């Protein structure tokens, strides 16, 4: 009997296994980048607040301002959040019902860090290779409004309650907030201290505009003012003369390098002649090698400022600068949110009026050099 010569179906091949590197911890870094961007977008689209308040949200209810979000974009962002376990998607609902996932609570608590990283400083990391040489030829954009809002979100958990406790033990009549950002801290201080007045100072016009809107919306324009100004070069002025408490949060590292920092800190004693206490809170540089226990923010904060060629001091270096500039730390409060944060309670060693001729000359040189 002859064998059939008709074509026989080829045996089906087993699906090719993906290359090992495309799935796993390193591959997850790629998806994590997308998820981080989705978290940042979700902050602006109001998704996190909606889920925190009501527990559910429909994808077609997402808005950017008053404009509906494209369903394709909404699905892509939600897929990234679902991959990260932040939300769960009910695909049986025609409108795609969104619920909090097992990691939603942590993501909600930490949302300010992602907004700072992606919206506030995304271009810094985009141009990392261009910024690597020690020169100032690369133009990049930082969204200072987003930096201000994210700083407020990051500080609300621990830093701001810490400020409230420390301020509660001080006598104060007028407060100045250096680098006031969105103005939230001043608003809260005014509400907790009815007889107190205040002034906010910020270099970024976007932050000044935002703070002015917040102050007006809170009905505090009669007690609070905000103006654009460079904290590095403040000079005595009528609205600063009776300030007895100064607050400065998450911008002290901009005073550095050390010689500049000492001059700025010295100048503040002159610009605020009746100052009794300065509360300076900043994130200090870690001296530990990164590892499995490295907390959120540390790598991003230190890398972003390295790329911007901004020096980040250690806690010990801050102490040396305080001593040289005529400040005595009354206390140092450490925070875990943000990691590496320290709130220094500082008192001037001597009244500003007793500043030496050398001190005044140093400040004069600083201001003159800036002109």
Short mmCIF file of C-alpha atoms in Angstrom, two decimals:
data_model
loop_
_atom_site.label_atom_id
_atom_site.label_comp_id
_atom_site.label_asym_id
_atom_site.label_seq_id
_atom_site.Cartn_x
_atom_site.Cartn_y
_atom_site.Cartn_z
CA UNK A 1 0.00 0.00 0.00
CA UNK A 2 1.46 3.32 -1.03
CA UNK A 3 1.75 6.15 1.41
CA UNK A 4 -0.35 9.24 0.67
CA UNK A 5 1.51 12.01 -1.09
CA UNK A 6 -0.98 14.71 -0.07
CA UNK A 7 0.43 17.53 2.11
CA UNK A 8 0.20 16.87 5.80
CA UNK A 9 -0.41 19.67 8.37
CA UNK A 10 2.77 20.75 10.09
CA UNK A 11 2.82 20.14 13.83
CA UNK A 12 1.91 23.33 15.73
CA UNK A 13 4.90 25.01 17.36
CA UNK A 14 4.80 25.89 21.03
CA UNK A 15 4.55 29.64 21.67
CA UNK A 16 7.97 31.19 21.87
CA UNK A 17 8.90 32.07 25.42
CA UNK A 18 9.64 35.76 25.90
CA UNK A 19 13.28 36.60 26.39
CA UNK A 20 13.96 36.33 30.14
CA UNK A 21 14.91 40.01 30.47
CA UNK A 22 11.55 41.30 29.19
CA UNK A 23 9.72 40.11 32.31
CA UNK A 24 10.99 40.59 35.82
CA UNK A 25 12.53 43.19 38.13
CA UNK A 26 14.46 45.15 35.50
CA UNK A 27 11.52 45.16 33.08
CA UNK A 28 9.31 46.35 35.93
CA UNK A 29 11.40 49.53 36.15
CA UNK A 30 10.08 50.47 32.71
CA UNK A 31 6.46 49.90 33.71
CA UNK A 32 7.07 51.69 37.02
CA UNK A 33 8.09 54.81 35.08
CA UNK A 34 4.75 54.72 33.25
CA UNK A 35 2.89 54.10 36.52
CA UNK A 36 4.68 57.03 38.19
CA UNK A 37 3.57 59.27 35.33
CA UNK A 38 0.02 57.95 35.68
CA UNK A 39 0.02 58.73 39.42
CA UNK A 40 1.13 62.30 38.69
CA UNK A 41 -1.60 62.70 36.06
CA UNK A 42 -4.20 61.19 38.42
CA UNK A 43 -3.40 63.90 40.98
CA UNK A 44 -4.33 66.65 38.49
CA UNK A 45 -7.33 64.76 37.11
CA UNK A 46 -8.77 64.46 40.61
CA UNK A 47 -8.93 60.66 40.49
CA UNK A 48 -7.19 60.12 43.82
CA UNK A 49 -9.39 62.55 45.72
CA UNK A 50 -12.53 61.11 44.10
CA UNK A 51 -11.62 57.56 45.09
CA UNK A 52 -10.57 58.65 48.58
CA UNK A 53 -13.88 60.47 49.11
CA UNK A 54 -16.39 58.22 47.35
CA UNK A 55 -14.74 54.87 46.84
CA UNK A 56 -15.54 54.54 43.12
CA UNK A 57 -15.22 56.48 39.89
CA UNK A 58 -16.25 55.92 36.27
CA UNK A 59 -13.53 56.36 33.68
CA UNK A 60 -15.75 58.60 31.54
CA UNK A 61 -16.18 60.98 34.50
CA UNK A 62 -12.50 62.01 34.44
CA UNK A 63 -11.99 65.68 33.60
CA UNK A 64 -9.07 68.01 32.94
CA UNK A 65 -10.59 71.25 34.10
CA UNK A 66 -14.04 71.08 32.52
CA UNK A 67 -12.92 69.06 29.52
CA UNK A 68 -13.54 65.29 29.42
CA UNK A 69 -10.51 63.03 29.18
CA UNK A 70 -10.17 60.95 26.02
CA UNK A 71 -11.41 57.40 26.75
CA UNK A 72 -8.26 55.97 25.17
CA UNK A 73 -6.03 58.10 27.40
CA UNK A 74 -8.13 57.31 30.46
CA UNK A 75 -7.86 53.57 29.80
CA UNK A 76 -4.08 53.77 29.26
CA UNK A 77 -3.52 55.66 32.52
CA UNK A 78 -5.87 53.38 34.44
CA UNK A 79 -4.15 50.30 33.03
CA UNK A 80 -0.84 51.58 34.41
CA UNK A 81 -2.40 52.21 37.81
CA UNK A 82 -4.06 48.79 37.75
CA UNK A 83 -0.72 47.14 36.89
CA UNK A 84 0.74 48.79 40.00
CA UNK A 85 -2.15 47.56 42.17
CA UNK A 86 -3.30 51.11 42.89
CA UNK A 87 -6.75 50.71 41.31
CA UNK A 88 -8.96 47.84 40.24
CA UNK A 89 -10.99 48.02 37.02
CA UNK A 90 -14.46 46.54 36.60
CA UNK A 91 -14.60 45.88 32.86
CA UNK A 92 -18.14 44.47 33.12
CA UNK A 93 -19.38 48.04 33.56
CA UNK A 94 -19.73 49.75 30.13
CA UNK A 95 -18.32 52.97 31.61
CA UNK A 96 -15.36 51.12 33.22
CA UNK A 97 -15.82 51.36 36.98
CA UNK A 98 -12.68 52.21 38.95
CA UNK A 99 -12.17 51.14 42.58
CA UNK A 100 -9.22 51.55 44.97
CA UNK A 101 -6.75 48.70 44.70
CA UNK A 102 -4.69 47.07 47.46
CA UNK A 103 -1.97 49.73 47.17
CA UNK A 104 -4.26 52.73 46.85
CA UNK A 105 -3.85 53.97 50.43
CA UNK A 106 -0.06 54.08 50.14
CA UNK A 107 -0.19 55.74 46.72
CA UNK A 108 -2.63 58.35 48.02
CA UNK A 109 -0.40 59.14 50.97
CA UNK A 110 2.69 59.40 48.75
CA UNK A 111 1.08 61.13 45.75
CA UNK A 112 2.94 64.38 46.39
CA UNK A 113 6.32 62.71 45.82
CA UNK A 114 5.25 61.41 42.40
CA UNK A 115 3.80 64.79 41.43
CA UNK A 116 7.07 66.44 42.48
CA UNK A 117 9.09 63.94 40.44
CA UNK A 118 7.06 63.84 37.23
CA UNK A 119 5.24 67.15 36.90
CA UNK A 120 7.60 69.35 38.88
CA UNK A 121 10.99 67.99 37.81
CA UNK A 122 10.40 65.67 34.86
CA UNK A 123 12.63 67.62 32.46
CA UNK A 124 15.54 67.55 34.89
CA UNK A 125 15.68 63.77 34.50
CA UNK A 126 14.85 63.86 30.79
CA UNK A 127 18.01 65.90 30.18
CA UNK A 128 20.15 64.02 32.70
CA UNK A 129 22.93 63.23 30.22
CA UNK A 130 23.01 66.82 28.93
CA UNK A 131 23.14 68.16 32.49
CA UNK A 132 25.91 65.79 33.56
CA UNK A 133 28.83 68.10 32.62
CA UNK A 134 29.50 70.89 35.09
CA UNK A 135 28.18 73.76 33.00
CA UNK A 136 25.04 75.84 32.69
CA UNK A 137 24.36 75.56 28.97
CA UNK A 138 21.30 73.29 29.06
CA UNK A 139 17.84 74.84 29.28
CA UNK A 140 15.20 72.86 31.13
CA UNK A 141 11.89 73.70 32.74
CA UNK A 142 10.76 73.06 36.29
CA UNK A 143 7.06 73.51 36.95
CA UNK A 144 7.32 75.62 40.10
CA UNK A 145 3.56 75.64 40.65
CA UNK A 146 3.67 71.84 40.72
CA UNK A 147 6.72 71.95 43.01
CA UNK A 148 4.80 74.21 45.40
CA UNK A 149 1.71 72.00 45.39
CA UNK A 150 3.70 68.78 45.75
CA UNK A 151 5.72 70.23 48.62
CA UNK A 152 2.47 70.99 50.40
CA UNK A 153 1.22 67.44 49.83
CA UNK A 154 4.51 65.97 51.06
CA UNK A 155 4.58 68.14 54.15
CA UNK A 156 0.97 67.72 55.24
CA UNK A 157 1.55 64.32 56.83
CA UNK A 158 4.32 65.10 59.30
CA UNK A 159 6.09 68.41 58.68
CA UNK A 160 3.12 70.73 59.00
CA UNK A 161 1.77 69.13 62.21
CA UNK A 162 5.33 69.38 63.56
CA UNK A 163 5.36 73.09 62.73
CA UNK A 164 2.04 73.51 64.52
CA UNK A 165 3.42 71.90 67.67
CA UNK A 166 6.59 73.98 67.67
CA UNK A 167 4.79 77.25 66.89
CA UNK A 168 2.30 76.46 69.65
CA UNK A 169 5.11 76.91 72.16
CA UNK A 170 6.25 80.29 70.81
CA UNK A 171 5.07 83.83 71.33
CA UNK A 172 4.45 85.33 67.90
CA UNK A 173 2.83 88.42 66.49
CA UNK A 174 4.03 88.48 62.88
CA UNK A 175 5.35 85.60 60.75
CA UNK A 176 7.31 85.60 57.49
CA UNK A 177 7.41 82.48 55.34
CA UNK A 178 10.42 82.32 53.02
CA UNK A 179 9.71 80.40 49.84
CA UNK A 180 6.02 80.43 50.74
CA UNK A 181 4.94 78.37 47.73
CA UNK A 182 1.16 78.02 47.64
CA UNK A 183 0.73 79.91 50.92
CA UNK A 184 -0.88 76.99 52.74
CA UNK A 185 1.40 77.18 55.75
CA UNK A 186 0.73 80.88 56.34
CA UNK A 187 -3.02 80.35 55.97
CA UNK A 188 -2.95 77.61 58.58
CA UNK A 189 -0.85 79.72 60.97
CA UNK A 190 -3.29 82.60 60.64
CA UNK A 191 -6.27 80.37 61.33
CA UNK A 192 -4.64 78.89 64.42
CA UNK A 193 -3.47 82.30 65.71
CA UNK A 194 -6.23 84.91 65.18
CA UNK A 195 -4.17 87.90 66.32
CA UNK A 196 -1.15 87.16 64.13
CA UNK A 197 -0.26 88.75 60.77
CA UNK A 198 2.10 87.48 58.13
CA UNK A 199 3.96 87.96 54.86
CA UNK A 200 4.98 85.38 52.28
CA UNK A 201 8.02 85.77 50.03
CA UNK A 202 8.75 83.62 46.97
CA UNK A 203 10.98 84.02 43.93
CA UNK A 204 8.67 82.22 41.48
CA UNK A 205 5.87 84.40 40.02
CA UNK A 206 3.66 81.32 39.60
CA UNK A 207 3.94 80.53 43.30
CA UNK A 208 3.23 84.14 44.29
CA UNK A 209 0.15 84.17 42.08
CA UNK A 210 -1.07 80.87 43.50
CA UNK A 211 -0.49 82.00 47.09
CA UNK A 212 -2.37 85.23 46.45
CA UNK A 213 -5.34 83.25 45.15
CA UNK A 214 -5.30 80.94 48.17
CA UNK A 215 -5.08 83.84 50.63
CA UNK A 216 -7.95 85.70 48.93
CA UNK A 217 -10.11 82.57 48.82
CA UNK A 218 -9.56 82.08 52.56
CA UNK A 219 -10.58 85.67 53.31
CA UNK A 220 -7.22 86.52 54.90
CA UNK A 221 -6.04 89.35 52.65
CA UNK A 222 -6.38 91.80 55.56
CA UNK A 223 -3.80 89.87 57.63
CA UNK A 224 -1.64 88.24 55.00
CA UNK A 225 0.34 89.60 52.08
CA UNK A 226 2.60 87.88 49.59
CA UNK A 227 5.26 89.31 47.33
CA UNK A 228 7.95 88.23 44.93
CA UNK A 229 11.45 88.46 46.34
CA UNK A 230 14.82 86.77 46.41
CA UNK A 231 15.47 85.38 49.88
CA UNK A 232 19.20 85.49 49.13
CA UNK A 233 19.13 89.29 48.91
CA UNK A 234 16.48 90.54 51.32
CA UNK A 235 16.99 94.02 52.67
CA UNK A 236 15.26 95.69 55.63
CA UNK A 237 11.72 96.81 54.77
CA UNK A 238 8.64 98.04 56.58
CA UNK A 239 6.76 94.75 56.15
CA UNK A 240 9.71 92.83 57.65
CA UNK A 241 10.64 95.11 60.53
CA UNK A 242 8.24 93.66 63.11
CA UNK A 243 8.51 89.98 62.11
CA UNK A 244 9.39 87.89 65.15
CA UNK A 245 9.18 84.39 63.64
CA UNK A 246 10.49 83.26 60.25
CA UNK A 247 9.67 79.91 58.65
CA UNK A 248 11.58 78.41 55.75
CA UNK A 249 10.67 74.97 54.38
CA UNK A 250 12.34 72.82 51.71
CA UNK A 251 14.38 75.63 50.19
CA UNK A 252 17.29 76.13 52.58
CA UNK A 253 19.57 74.04 50.34
CA UNK A 254 19.24 76.81 47.75
CA UNK A 255 21.36 78.98 50.09
CA UNK A 256 24.41 76.79 49.47
CA UNK A 257 27.38 76.46 48.77
CA UNK A 258 28.64 77.19 52.26
CA UNK A 259 30.05 80.69 51.82
CA UNK A 260 26.80 81.81 50.23
CA UNK A 261 24.75 80.07 52.93
CA UNK A 262 26.61 81.81 55.73
CA UNK A 263 26.03 85.19 54.10
CA UNK A 264 22.33 84.53 53.53
CA UNK A 265 21.82 83.37 57.11
CA UNK A 266 23.71 86.41 58.37
CA UNK A 267 21.67 88.70 56.15
CA UNK A 268 18.41 87.33 57.54
CA UNK A 269 19.38 88.57 61.00
CA UNK A 270 19.69 92.06 59.51
CA UNK A 271 16.62 91.97 57.26
CA UNK A 272 14.48 90.91 60.25
CA UNK A 273 15.75 93.12 63.11
CA UNK A 274 13.15 91.88 65.63
CA UNK A 275 13.42 88.21 64.81
CA UNK A 276 13.38 85.86 67.80
CA UNK A 277 13.06 82.43 66.17
CA UNK A 278 13.64 80.94 62.74
CA UNK A 279 12.20 77.53 61.90
CA UNK A 280 14.20 76.12 59.00
CA UNK A 281 13.16 72.73 57.65
CA UNK A 282 15.00 70.96 54.88
CA UNK A 283 15.97 67.53 53.62
CA UNK A 284 19.62 66.82 54.37
CA UNK A 285 21.93 64.73 52.24
CA UNK A 286 22.27 61.11 53.25
CA UNK A 287 25.72 59.66 53.74
CA UNK A 288 24.50 56.04 53.48
CA UNK A 289 24.91 53.81 50.43
CA UNK A 290 21.48 53.17 48.81
CA UNK A 291 20.02 49.71 49.39
CA UNK A 292 16.77 47.80 49.86
CA UNK A 293 15.74 50.05 52.75
CA UNK A 294 16.28 53.34 50.90
CA UNK A 295 13.03 55.31 51.37
CA UNK A 296 11.04 57.15 48.73
CA UNK A 297 12.25 60.60 47.66
CA UNK A 298 15.89 60.25 48.72
CA UNK A 299 17.27 59.11 45.36
CA UNK A 300 15.08 61.53 43.41
CA UNK A 301 15.78 64.52 45.60
CA UNK A 302 19.53 64.00 45.65
CA UNK A 303 19.78 63.14 41.94
CA UNK A 304 17.63 66.10 40.82
CA UNK A 305 19.71 68.57 42.77
CA UNK A 306 22.95 66.99 41.60
CA UNK A 307 21.75 67.45 38.00
CA UNK A 308 20.85 71.07 38.76
CA UNK A 309 24.32 71.47 40.31
CA UNK A 310 22.78 72.49 43.62
CA UNK A 311 24.79 71.43 46.63
CA UNK A 312 22.91 69.47 49.31
CA UNK A 313 24.47 69.76 52.79
CA UNK A 314 24.51 67.11 55.48
CA UNK A 315 23.07 67.85 58.92
CA UNK A 316 26.58 68.39 60.29
CA UNK A 317 27.37 70.92 57.56
CA UNK A 318 24.20 72.84 58.44
CA UNK A 319 25.36 73.01 62.05
CA UNK A 320 28.70 74.49 61.02
CA UNK A 321 27.01 77.13 58.86
CA UNK A 322 24.60 78.10 61.67
CA UNK A 323 27.48 78.65 64.08
CA UNK A 324 29.43 80.77 61.61
CA UNK A 325 26.40 82.91 60.73
CA UNK A 326 25.42 83.66 64.32
CA UNK A 327 22.59 81.21 64.95
CA UNK A 328 22.17 78.71 67.78
CA UNK A 329 20.03 75.57 67.21
CA UNK A 330 17.59 75.29 70.11
CA UNK A 331 16.36 71.92 68.84
CA UNK A 332 16.48 69.67 65.77
CA UNK A 333 13.39 67.59 64.93
CA UNK A 334 13.85 64.71 62.46
CA UNK A 335 11.12 63.49 60.09
CA UNK A 336 10.47 60.31 58.16
CA UNK A 337 8.04 62.03 55.77
CA UNK A 338 9.88 63.33 53.90
CA UNK A 339 12.76 61.00 54.67
CA UNK A 340 15.84 62.84 55.83
CA UNK A 341 13.93 65.95 56.84
CA UNK A 342 15.14 68.07 59.77
CA UNK A 343 13.31 71.01 61.36
CA UNK A 344 15.86 73.28 63.01
CA UNK A 345 14.69 75.70 65.70
CA UNK A 346 17.17 78.57 65.50
CA UNK A 347 17.69 81.64 67.66
CA UNK A 348 20.04 84.50 66.76
CA UNK A 349 23.15 84.65 68.91
CA UNK A 350 22.84 88.43 69.14
CA UNK A 351 20.26 91.00 68.04
CA UNK A 352 20.67 92.13 64.46
CA UNK A 353 21.51 95.61 65.65
CA UNK A 354 24.62 94.22 67.32
CA UNK A 355 25.96 92.77 64.06
CA UNK A 356 29.63 93.50 63.62
CA UNK A 357 31.09 95.72 60.91
CA UNK A 358 32.49 92.60 59.25
CA UNK A 359 29.02 91.03 59.09
CA UNK A 360 27.46 94.13 57.54
CA UNK A 361 30.32 94.36 55.07
CA UNK A 362 29.84 90.71 54.06
CA UNK A 363 26.15 91.27 53.42
CA UNK A 364 26.85 94.44 51.45
CA UNK A 365 29.27 92.52 49.24
CA UNK A 366 26.65 89.79 48.68
CA UNK A 367 24.00 92.28 47.58
CA UNK A 368 26.44 94.27 45.44
CA UNK A 369 27.68 91.15 43.68
CA UNK A 370 24.13 90.26 42.73
CA UNK A 371 23.48 93.55 40.94
#
